[in-house]
Amino acid sequence: MDTPIDRNAIQHSLPLGGFTVSTLLAGTRTVADDPQKTFGTNVRAEDFATVARDAFLPADRWQSYFTPVLVSTPQGRVLFDTGLSADGLLRALAAAGHTPDDIDMVVLTHMHGDHVNGLMTDDGPTFPDARHVAGRVEFDAWSQMESETFEAKVRPLAERMTFIEGGDAVVQGITALEAFGHTPGHMAFRLDSEGEELLMMVDTANHHVFSLAHPDWEVSFDMDKAAAAATRRRIIGMAAAEKLPVIGYHMPFPATGFVEARGDGFRWVPATDQFRIAAG
């Protein structure tokens, strides 16, 4: 079930050059089930249990976060993903001081339900005046699947969508990166403003311990598990080598931090004062 959220703690903003980047906690959920049904499905139970215990994590439940990102740029406000529902997203947007009319562009990183369910309300599109952007590979793949969510939330917006490929810019300073594997056309995004950079890794990693410390561990949500593991090593390895700030959709809120190489994997380092000091 959804965990109650303090309404004063569901948005977090940071400066990035001439951008303002806001993470929006559109929902959080405690999954009361064996975490290994989702993470590390290809490893021995005792090995998984050791990793969980060493990270002070319980063996019978795990926490998931759903964190769209709003980037305010000189070209307009760009929203990445829409959460589990329009209600949760709009509540987080309101906490950040915005209404649906403030959004100029909605970018879909991929088309799993927890990223597209907020596209529609009972009255129609949540952001009726916004441009909608999606990866061509991702859209084409889902359009050939049997997905009620895609048909209900995404296809009705097809005629207003602009389709992009890896390497394309959605606005100046925000570039799409191919991060395929989690889904056929899953995209990460690199932000660059006035020489300051940030990586939105989205669902390249789905857990701050299990997916980062052990990037080769298989994840049930990954549609192509070998490709997803290779993508984790490539994308997260880039962030670690370049010391980029990172936002991860499912990382513990405020979903912002850094990654460092650690052994055969990586370690999540939550952001503390780095952006506050830089802004000062």
XYZ file of C-alpha atoms in Angstrom:
280
model
C 0.000 0.000 0.000
C 1.072 3.614 -0.425
C 2.930 5.138 2.495
C 1.629 8.512 3.764
C 3.732 11.387 2.495
C 4.479 14.685 4.188
C 3.110 17.213 1.695
C 5.991 19.540 2.524
C 8.541 16.934 1.464
C 7.320 15.817 -1.961
C 9.353 18.161 -4.106
C 13.003 19.091 -4.048
C 14.652 21.679 -6.282
C 18.282 22.330 -7.135
C 20.083 24.775 -9.445
C 21.993 23.546 -12.494
C 23.509 26.458 -14.379
C 20.568 28.312 -15.883
C 18.179 25.425 -15.162
C 16.167 24.597 -12.069
C 15.731 20.849 -11.622
C 12.895 19.659 -9.372
C 12.342 16.067 -8.337
C 8.671 15.337 -7.664
C 7.740 12.461 -5.372
C 4.546 11.368 -7.091
C 4.224 8.274 -4.883
C 6.053 5.789 -2.702
C 5.177 2.216 -1.865
C 6.328 -0.413 0.588
C 6.318 -3.748 -1.219
C 5.686 -6.365 1.459
C 7.213 -9.285 -0.394
C 10.545 -11.020 -0.902
C 12.785 -8.455 -2.672
C 14.522 -11.259 -4.546
C 11.366 -11.843 -6.568
C 12.312 -8.544 -8.219
C 16.075 -8.031 -7.786
C 18.901 -10.522 -8.151
C 16.639 -13.191 -9.559
C 19.689 -14.950 -11.016
C 21.725 -15.273 -7.804
C 21.661 -17.644 -4.854
C 19.267 -16.760 -2.070
C 22.026 -16.812 0.538
C 24.145 -14.375 -1.516
C 21.207 -12.005 -1.882
C 20.450 -12.210 1.835
C 24.053 -11.339 2.689
C 23.995 -8.222 0.486
C 20.690 -7.096 1.997
C 21.876 -7.678 5.558
C 25.176 -5.855 4.970
C 23.197 -2.859 3.637
C 20.863 -2.929 6.694
C 17.894 -3.814 4.472
C 15.080 -6.197 5.491
C 14.676 -9.520 3.756
C 10.884 -9.447 3.523
C 10.061 -6.022 2.037
C 11.459 -3.136 0.039
C 10.594 0.463 -0.693
C 9.905 1.896 -4.128
C 9.799 5.572 -5.071
C 8.234 7.155 -8.167
C 9.912 10.442 -9.002
C 9.180 12.438 -12.162
C 11.497 15.358 -12.831
C 10.621 18.917 -13.830
C 13.353 20.939 -15.537
C 12.753 24.657 -15.854
C 14.812 25.984 -18.755
C 14.963 29.248 -20.733
C 13.007 27.377 -23.445
C 10.215 26.323 -21.081
C 9.311 23.796 -18.418
C 9.982 20.175 -19.342
C 8.401 17.343 -17.321
C 9.976 13.895 -17.497
C 7.455 11.102 -16.855
C 4.132 11.230 -15.045
C 4.125 8.727 -12.173
C 1.571 6.174 -11.064
C -1.407 8.515 -11.400
C -2.337 12.051 -12.320
C -3.435 12.709 -8.726
C -0.033 11.936 -7.240
C 1.789 13.876 -9.918
C -0.408 16.968 -9.664
C -0.047 17.001 -5.878
C 3.742 17.016 -6.205
C 3.610 19.653 -8.935
C 1.453 21.855 -6.716
C 3.981 21.500 -3.900
C 6.573 22.840 -6.353
C 4.297 25.781 -7.137
C 3.092 24.643 -10.555
C -0.167 23.771 -12.304
C -0.651 21.661 -15.450
C -0.831 24.869 -17.488
C 2.772 25.641 -16.549
C 4.127 22.573 -18.353
C 5.365 23.187 -21.891
C 6.624 19.689 -22.708
C 6.116 16.173 -21.352
C 8.895 13.698 -22.162
C 8.310 9.969 -21.729
C 11.507 8.105 -20.911
C 9.749 4.788 -21.496
C 6.253 3.361 -21.296
C 5.946 1.270 -18.155
C 2.765 2.140 -16.276
C 4.513 3.877 -13.387
C 5.863 6.408 -15.900
C 2.811 6.991 -18.110
C -0.260 6.529 -15.888
C -0.307 10.224 -15.027
C -0.734 11.230 -18.663
C -4.519 11.078 -18.415
C -7.232 12.134 -15.984
C -10.919 11.218 -16.179
C -11.404 14.403 -18.195
C -8.689 13.741 -20.773
C -4.994 14.627 -21.101
C -3.440 15.896 -17.894
C -1.397 18.433 -19.842
C -3.628 19.378 -22.778
C -1.481 22.302 -23.943
C 1.923 20.637 -23.640
C 3.989 19.106 -26.382
C 4.555 15.386 -25.830
C 7.836 13.679 -26.698
C 8.715 9.980 -26.794
C 11.429 7.747 -28.192
C 10.584 6.350 -31.601
C 11.983 2.903 -30.779
C 9.991 2.752 -27.535
C 6.710 3.903 -29.056
C 6.952 1.531 -32.003
C 7.724 -1.431 -29.738
C 4.803 -0.806 -27.369
C 2.411 -0.111 -30.227
C 2.889 -3.750 -31.272
C 2.398 -5.213 -27.784
C -0.855 -6.045 -26.058
C -0.791 -3.374 -23.352
C -3.964 -1.909 -21.877
C -1.934 0.859 -20.255
C -0.356 1.908 -23.539
C -3.702 1.876 -25.322
C -5.411 3.896 -22.585
C -2.677 6.382 -21.682
C -0.259 6.743 -24.588
C -1.852 5.945 -27.927
C -4.567 8.630 -27.555
C -1.744 11.201 -27.535
C 0.096 9.796 -30.565
C -0.968 12.513 -32.978
C 0.489 15.247 -30.773
C 3.787 13.439 -30.111
C 7.223 14.286 -31.395
C 9.499 11.263 -31.687
C 13.207 11.309 -30.887
C 16.260 9.096 -31.206
C 19.355 8.773 -29.057
C 21.501 11.881 -29.387
C 18.556 14.194 -30.061
C 17.998 17.290 -27.930
C 14.487 17.831 -26.534
C 15.449 21.449 -25.788
C 18.846 23.100 -25.810
C 20.963 21.475 -23.123
C 18.914 18.284 -22.655
C 20.073 15.325 -24.755
C 18.576 11.840 -25.019
C 20.850 8.843 -24.400
C 19.985 5.336 -25.547
C 19.678 3.188 -22.426
C 17.909 0.194 -23.947
C 17.214 -3.043 -22.084
C 14.872 -2.083 -19.283
C 12.420 -1.592 -22.139
C 13.135 -1.745 -25.886
C 13.681 2.016 -26.219
C 14.326 3.195 -22.656
C 16.040 6.602 -22.608
C 18.275 8.387 -20.117
C 18.932 12.115 -20.427
C 21.983 14.307 -19.969
C 21.533 17.904 -18.851
C 24.125 20.593 -19.575
C 23.612 24.255 -18.644
C 26.339 26.864 -18.346
C 28.951 24.146 -17.970
C 27.119 22.277 -15.201
C 25.969 18.757 -15.995
C 23.638 16.116 -14.568
C 22.531 12.646 -15.618
C 18.938 11.483 -15.360
C 19.466 7.720 -15.376
C 15.713 7.035 -14.998
C 15.259 3.216 -14.653
C 18.782 2.243 -15.653
C 18.977 1.225 -11.981
C 15.840 0.421 -9.991
C 17.334 0.084 -6.502
C 20.059 2.028 -4.738
C 21.780 -1.141 -3.508
C 20.721 -4.190 -5.481
C 20.948 -2.574 -8.928
C 24.048 -0.482 -8.317
C 26.331 -2.651 -6.211
C 25.558 -5.611 -8.462
C 24.778 -4.315 -11.971
C 24.754 -7.823 -13.451
C 21.978 -8.991 -11.122
C 18.845 -9.540 -13.141
C 15.740 -7.469 -12.432
C 12.281 -8.858 -13.140
C 11.139 -5.530 -14.633
C 13.900 -5.527 -17.268
C 12.502 -6.724 -20.587
C 15.937 -7.625 -22.020
C 17.971 -8.558 -18.986
C 21.359 -8.921 -20.683
C 20.995 -5.580 -22.479
C 19.808 -3.894 -19.265
C 22.867 -5.136 -17.369
C 25.197 -3.889 -20.125
C 23.408 -0.530 -20.072
C 23.820 -0.250 -16.296
C 27.542 -0.721 -16.592
C 27.844 1.745 -19.481
C 25.590 4.544 -18.223
C 26.447 4.339 -14.534
C 30.104 3.802 -15.349
C 30.035 7.051 -17.340
C 28.466 8.927 -14.427
C 31.029 7.524 -11.997
C 33.992 8.301 -14.260
C 32.811 11.877 -14.910
C 31.583 12.452 -11.338
C 28.212 13.581 -12.640
C 25.321 14.296 -10.300
C 22.638 11.687 -10.918
C 18.865 11.564 -10.566
C 17.271 8.113 -10.480
C 13.511 7.666 -10.782
C 13.407 4.931 -8.129
C 16.194 6.112 -5.850
C 15.267 7.139 -2.274
C 13.737 10.610 -2.365
C 14.907 13.240 -3.217
C 16.351 10.786 -5.752
C 19.500 12.882 -6.256
C 23.065 11.826 -5.619
C 26.286 10.553 -7.097
C 27.663 7.135 -8.010
C 31.154 5.879 -7.397
C 32.863 2.735 -8.606
C 33.072 0.193 -5.799
C 34.544 -3.264 -6.399
C 32.808 -4.834 -9.375
C 29.869 -2.430 -9.147
C 28.903 0.979 -7.869
C 27.793 2.759 -4.703
C 24.967 5.296 -4.409
C 26.033 8.455 -2.570
C 23.000 10.607 -1.673
C 23.406 14.331 -2.287
C 23.758 16.398 0.869
C 25.065 19.983 0.678
C 26.717 19.949 -2.740
C 24.098 21.988 -4.576
C 23.353 24.290 -1.656
C 27.033 25.209 -1.367
C 27.329 25.676 -5.135
C 24.281 27.955 -5.166
C 25.716 30.028 -2.352
